[in-house]
Amino acid sequence: MEARDKQVLRSLRLELGAEVLVEGLVLQYLYQEGVLTENHVQEINAQTTGLRKTMLLLDILPSRGPKAFDTFLDSLQEFPWVREKLKKAREEATTSLPAEQEQMISDDSMRRSINHLDLWLEEKGRAGRRTGWGAGEEKGQTFQTVGMRT
């Protein structure tokens, strides 16, 4: 599934959970078209509420190949307003970034996460030794956090 389509599913996750009942035609259509396996259908049906079933389906779909999003749209014949909302969100979503740019964004996110962790560790006064790179560090450099208790 394209990154753009994954983002659309993620951004509308709560709305989909509230508006879509995956039991019945949605699940059976996705199974018929090979997006879901028999085990997926059983696992989804084993969930105790409609919301949990929908959430599990939304967790599974992104890993089910390049046609999963379009097939999911097709499966929503009973929910045309949801299908239209997904199509509109897809059109408005930015196109997938080249792999190099996605990696740069991922690296930047990791640096921010490491910096946030550093601040948290300093605030909590906990010991820490980590390997990595943050603002102004070289990739792979190891350092010891100073003044922390072990």
PDB file of C-alpha atoms in Angstrom:
ATOM      1  CA  MET A   1       0.000   0.000   0.000  1.00  0.00           C
ATOM      2  CA  GLU A   2       1.285   3.442  -0.852  1.00  0.00           C
ATOM      3  CA  ALA A   3       2.405   5.721   1.968  1.00  0.00           C
ATOM      4  CA  ARG A   4      -0.297   8.208   0.965  1.00  0.00           C
ATOM      5  CA  ASP A   5      -3.028   5.575   1.380  1.00  0.00           C
ATOM      6  CA  LYS A   6      -1.630   4.473   4.736  1.00  0.00           C
ATOM      7  CA  GLN A   7      -1.742   8.101   5.868  1.00  0.00           C
ATOM      8  CA  VAL A   8      -5.375   8.425   4.748  1.00  0.00           C
ATOM      9  CA  LEU A   9      -6.378   5.325   6.733  1.00  0.00           C
ATOM     10  CA  ARG A  10      -4.465   6.592   9.767  1.00  0.00           C
ATOM     11  CA  SER A  11      -5.959  10.080   9.604  1.00  0.00           C
ATOM     12  CA  LEU A  12      -9.532   8.796   9.324  1.00  0.00           C
ATOM     13  CA  ARG A  13      -9.109   5.854  11.689  1.00  0.00           C
ATOM     14  CA  LEU A  14     -11.549   7.001  14.380  1.00  0.00           C
ATOM     15  CA  GLU A  15     -14.173   8.068  11.854  1.00  0.00           C
ATOM     16  CA  LEU A  16     -13.918   4.731  10.076  1.00  0.00           C
ATOM     17  CA  GLY A  17     -14.244   2.925  13.390  1.00  0.00           C
ATOM     18  CA  ALA A  18     -17.441   4.822  14.150  1.00  0.00           C
ATOM     19  CA  GLU A  19     -19.021   4.586  10.698  1.00  0.00           C
ATOM     20  CA  VAL A  20     -18.039   1.244   9.158  1.00  0.00           C
ATOM     21  CA  LEU A  21     -19.293  -2.181  10.129  1.00  0.00           C
ATOM     22  CA  VAL A  22     -16.772  -4.596   8.667  1.00  0.00           C
ATOM     23  CA  GLU A  23     -18.892  -7.648   9.326  1.00  0.00           C
ATOM     24  CA  GLY A  24     -20.726  -8.940   6.310  1.00  0.00           C
ATOM     25  CA  LEU A  25     -19.941  -7.625   2.857  1.00  0.00           C
ATOM     26  CA  VAL A  26     -16.782  -5.677   3.656  1.00  0.00           C
ATOM     27  CA  LEU A  27     -14.910  -8.653   5.114  1.00  0.00           C
ATOM     28  CA  GLN A  28     -16.265 -11.126   2.596  1.00  0.00           C
ATOM     29  CA  TYR A  29     -15.397  -8.907  -0.356  1.00  0.00           C
ATOM     30  CA  LEU A  30     -11.842  -8.387   0.914  1.00  0.00           C
ATOM     31  CA  TYR A  31     -11.516 -12.154   1.409  1.00  0.00           C
ATOM     32  CA  GLN A  32     -12.957 -12.877  -2.037  1.00  0.00           C
ATOM     33  CA  GLU A  33     -10.485 -10.487  -3.663  1.00  0.00           C
ATOM     34  CA  GLY A  34      -7.510 -11.998  -1.825  1.00  0.00           C
ATOM     35  CA  VAL A  35      -6.743  -8.974   0.326  1.00  0.00           C
ATOM     36  CA  LEU A  36      -7.544 -10.924   3.491  1.00  0.00           C
ATOM     37  CA  THR A  37      -6.748 -14.528   4.277  1.00  0.00           C
ATOM     38  CA  GLU A  38      -9.122 -16.912   6.003  1.00  0.00           C
ATOM     39  CA  ASN A  39      -7.064 -16.435   9.182  1.00  0.00           C
ATOM     40  CA  HIS A  40      -7.505 -12.657   8.953  1.00  0.00           C
ATOM     41  CA  VAL A  41     -11.276 -13.051   8.637  1.00  0.00           C
ATOM     42  CA  GLN A  42     -11.392 -15.408  11.621  1.00  0.00           C
ATOM     43  CA  GLU A  43      -9.205 -13.105  13.717  1.00  0.00           C
ATOM     44  CA  ILE A  44     -11.344 -10.085  12.881  1.00  0.00           C
ATOM     45  CA  ASN A  45     -14.607 -11.939  13.541  1.00  0.00           C
ATOM     46  CA  ALA A  46     -13.255 -13.085  16.924  1.00  0.00           C
ATOM     47  CA  GLN A  47     -13.172  -9.474  18.139  1.00  0.00           C
ATOM     48  CA  THR A  48     -15.914  -8.650  20.627  1.00  0.00           C
ATOM     49  CA  THR A  49     -17.161  -5.326  19.239  1.00  0.00           C
ATOM     50  CA  GLY A  50     -17.676  -3.765  15.831  1.00  0.00           C
ATOM     51  CA  LEU A  51     -15.158  -1.066  16.699  1.00  0.00           C
ATOM     52  CA  ARG A  52     -12.471  -3.614  17.551  1.00  0.00           C
ATOM     53  CA  LYS A  53     -13.195  -5.481  14.314  1.00  0.00           C
ATOM     54  CA  THR A  54     -12.801  -2.308  12.276  1.00  0.00           C
ATOM     55  CA  MET A  55      -9.622  -1.298  14.112  1.00  0.00           C
ATOM     56  CA  LEU A  56      -8.060  -4.717  13.508  1.00  0.00           C
ATOM     57  CA  LEU A  57      -8.953  -4.526   9.817  1.00  0.00           C
ATOM     58  CA  LEU A  58      -7.327  -1.088   9.647  1.00  0.00           C
ATOM     59  CA  ASP A  59      -4.225  -2.538  11.303  1.00  0.00           C
ATOM     60  CA  ILE A  60      -4.056  -5.387   8.760  1.00  0.00           C
ATOM     61  CA  LEU A  61      -4.847  -3.518   5.519  1.00  0.00           C
ATOM     62  CA  PRO A  62      -1.591  -1.531   5.116  1.00  0.00           C
ATOM     63  CA  SER A  63       0.440  -4.740   4.909  1.00  0.00           C
ATOM     64  CA  ARG A  64      -1.802  -6.441   2.339  1.00  0.00           C
ATOM     65  CA  GLY A  65      -0.283  -5.150  -0.867  1.00  0.00           C
ATOM     66  CA  PRO A  66      -0.645  -2.372  -3.413  1.00  0.00           C
ATOM     67  CA  LYS A  67      -4.295  -3.098  -4.278  1.00  0.00           C
ATOM     68  CA  ALA A  68      -5.543  -3.245  -0.680  1.00  0.00           C
ATOM     69  CA  PHE A  69      -6.707   0.377  -0.475  1.00  0.00           C
ATOM     70  CA  ASP A  70      -8.618   0.330  -3.769  1.00  0.00           C
ATOM     71  CA  THR A  71     -10.176  -3.017  -2.906  1.00  0.00           C
ATOM     72  CA  PHE A  72     -11.182  -1.646   0.496  1.00  0.00           C
ATOM     73  CA  LEU A  73     -12.847   1.295  -1.278  1.00  0.00           C
ATOM     74  CA  ASP A  74     -14.722  -1.167  -3.498  1.00  0.00           C
ATOM     75  CA  SER A  75     -15.845  -3.130  -0.437  1.00  0.00           C
ATOM     76  CA  LEU A  76     -17.583  -0.067   1.025  1.00  0.00           C
ATOM     77  CA  GLN A  77     -20.656  -0.301  -1.240  1.00  0.00           C
ATOM     78  CA  GLU A  78     -22.916  -0.205   1.840  1.00  0.00           C
ATOM     79  CA  PHE A  79     -21.128   2.951   3.037  1.00  0.00           C
ATOM     80  CA  PRO A  80     -20.941   5.302   0.023  1.00  0.00           C
ATOM     81  CA  TRP A  81     -20.410   8.399   2.203  1.00  0.00           C
ATOM     82  CA  VAL A  82     -17.352   6.753   3.781  1.00  0.00           C
ATOM     83  CA  ARG A  83     -15.998   5.715   0.387  1.00  0.00           C
ATOM     84  CA  GLU A  84     -16.342   9.300  -0.882  1.00  0.00           C
ATOM     85  CA  LYS A  85     -14.648  10.683   2.240  1.00  0.00           C
ATOM     86  CA  LEU A  86     -11.707   8.302   1.707  1.00  0.00           C
ATOM     87  CA  LYS A  87     -11.435   9.194  -1.969  1.00  0.00           C
ATOM     88  CA  LYS A  88     -11.459  12.912  -1.179  1.00  0.00           C
ATOM     89  CA  ALA A  89      -8.823  12.496   1.558  1.00  0.00           C
ATOM     90  CA  ARG A  90      -6.701  10.469  -0.855  1.00  0.00           C
ATOM     91  CA  GLU A  91      -6.874  13.208  -3.501  1.00  0.00           C
ATOM     92  CA  GLU A  92      -5.944  15.856  -0.935  1.00  0.00           C
ATOM     93  CA  ALA A  93      -3.068  13.854   0.523  1.00  0.00           C
ATOM     94  CA  THR A  94       0.386  14.666  -0.664  1.00  0.00           C
ATOM     95  CA  THR A  95       1.864  12.220  -3.075  1.00  0.00           C
ATOM     96  CA  SER A  96       4.331   9.712  -1.790  1.00  0.00           C
ATOM     97  CA  LEU A  97       7.799  11.158  -1.241  1.00  0.00           C
ATOM     98  CA  PRO A  98      10.820   9.577  -2.891  1.00  0.00           C
ATOM     99  CA  ALA A  99      12.526   7.011  -0.647  1.00  0.00           C
ATOM    100  CA  GLU A 100      15.488   9.317  -0.003  1.00  0.00           C
ATOM    101  CA  GLN A 101      13.224  12.097   1.313  1.00  0.00           C
ATOM    102  CA  GLU A 102      11.226   9.605   3.426  1.00  0.00           C
ATOM    103  CA  GLN A 103      14.522   8.448   4.984  1.00  0.00           C
ATOM    104  CA  MET A 104      15.535  12.047   5.719  1.00  0.00           C
ATOM    105  CA  ILE A 105      12.192  12.665   7.419  1.00  0.00           C
ATOM    106  CA  SER A 106      12.565   9.414   9.364  1.00  0.00           C
ATOM    107  CA  ASP A 107      16.101  10.376  10.467  1.00  0.00           C
ATOM    108  CA  ASP A 108      14.886  13.821  11.533  1.00  0.00           C
ATOM    109  CA  SER A 109      12.023  12.276  13.524  1.00  0.00           C
ATOM    110  CA  MET A 110      14.468   9.925  15.219  1.00  0.00           C
ATOM    111  CA  ARG A 111      16.763  12.819  16.142  1.00  0.00           C
ATOM    112  CA  ARG A 112      13.828  14.716  17.652  1.00  0.00           C
ATOM    113  CA  SER A 113      12.758  11.618  19.598  1.00  0.00           C
ATOM    114  CA  ILE A 114      16.286  11.124  20.935  1.00  0.00           C
ATOM    115  CA  ASN A 115      16.469  14.790  21.942  1.00  0.00           C
ATOM    116  CA  HIS A 116      13.127  14.498  23.748  1.00  0.00           C
ATOM    117  CA  LEU A 117      14.384  11.373  25.521  1.00  0.00           C
ATOM    118  CA  ASP A 118      17.550  13.222  26.578  1.00  0.00           C
ATOM    119  CA  LEU A 119      15.481  16.039  28.058  1.00  0.00           C
ATOM    120  CA  TRP A 120      13.228  13.579  29.852  1.00  0.00           C
ATOM    121  CA  LEU A 121      16.200  11.677  31.253  1.00  0.00           C
ATOM    122  CA  GLU A 122      17.763  14.902  32.486  1.00  0.00           C
ATOM    123  CA  GLU A 123      14.510  15.964  34.120  1.00  0.00           C
ATOM    124  CA  LYS A 124      14.014  12.617  35.805  1.00  0.00           C
ATOM    125  CA  GLY A 125      17.644  12.293  36.863  1.00  0.00           C
ATOM    126  CA  ARG A 126      17.894   8.770  35.559  1.00  0.00           C
ATOM    127  CA  ALA A 127      21.040   7.131  34.263  1.00  0.00           C
ATOM    128  CA  GLY A 128      21.419   6.569  30.610  1.00  0.00           C
ATOM    129  CA  ARG A 129      23.939   5.455  28.088  1.00  0.00           C
ATOM    130  CA  ARG A 130      22.882   5.392  24.524  1.00  0.00           C
ATOM    131  CA  THR A 131      24.285   5.033  21.070  1.00  0.00           C
ATOM    132  CA  GLY A 132      23.009   7.192  18.302  1.00  0.00           C
ATOM    133  CA  TRP A 133      23.077  10.653  16.963  1.00  0.00           C
ATOM    134  CA  GLY A 134      21.182  13.733  17.848  1.00  0.00           C
ATOM    135  CA  ALA A 135      21.633  17.400  17.171  1.00  0.00           C
ATOM    136  CA  GLY A 136      25.278  18.088  16.303  1.00  0.00           C
ATOM    137  CA  GLU A 137      26.436  14.478  16.732  1.00  0.00           C
ATOM    138  CA  GLU A 138      27.922  12.150  14.191  1.00  0.00           C
ATOM    139  CA  LYS A 139      26.028   9.017  13.231  1.00  0.00           C
ATOM    140  CA  GLY A 140      27.128   6.070  15.378  1.00  0.00           C
ATOM    141  CA  GLN A 141      28.900   8.156  18.049  1.00  0.00           C
ATOM    142  CA  THR A 142      28.505   6.846  21.612  1.00  0.00           C
ATOM    143  CA  PHE A 143      28.454   9.084  24.640  1.00  0.00           C
ATOM    144  CA  GLN A 144      27.754   8.902  28.368  1.00  0.00           C
ATOM    145  CA  THR A 145      25.136  11.175  29.904  1.00  0.00           C
ATOM    146  CA  VAL A 146      26.943  13.131  32.612  1.00  0.00           C
ATOM    147  CA  GLY A 147      25.623  13.584  36.145  1.00  0.00           C
ATOM    148  CA  MET A 148      23.049  10.816  36.050  1.00  0.00           C
ATOM    149  CA  ARG A 149      22.405   8.234  38.738  1.00  0.00           C
ATOM    150  CA  THR A 150      22.633   4.535  37.832  1.00  0.00           C
TER     151      THR A 150
END
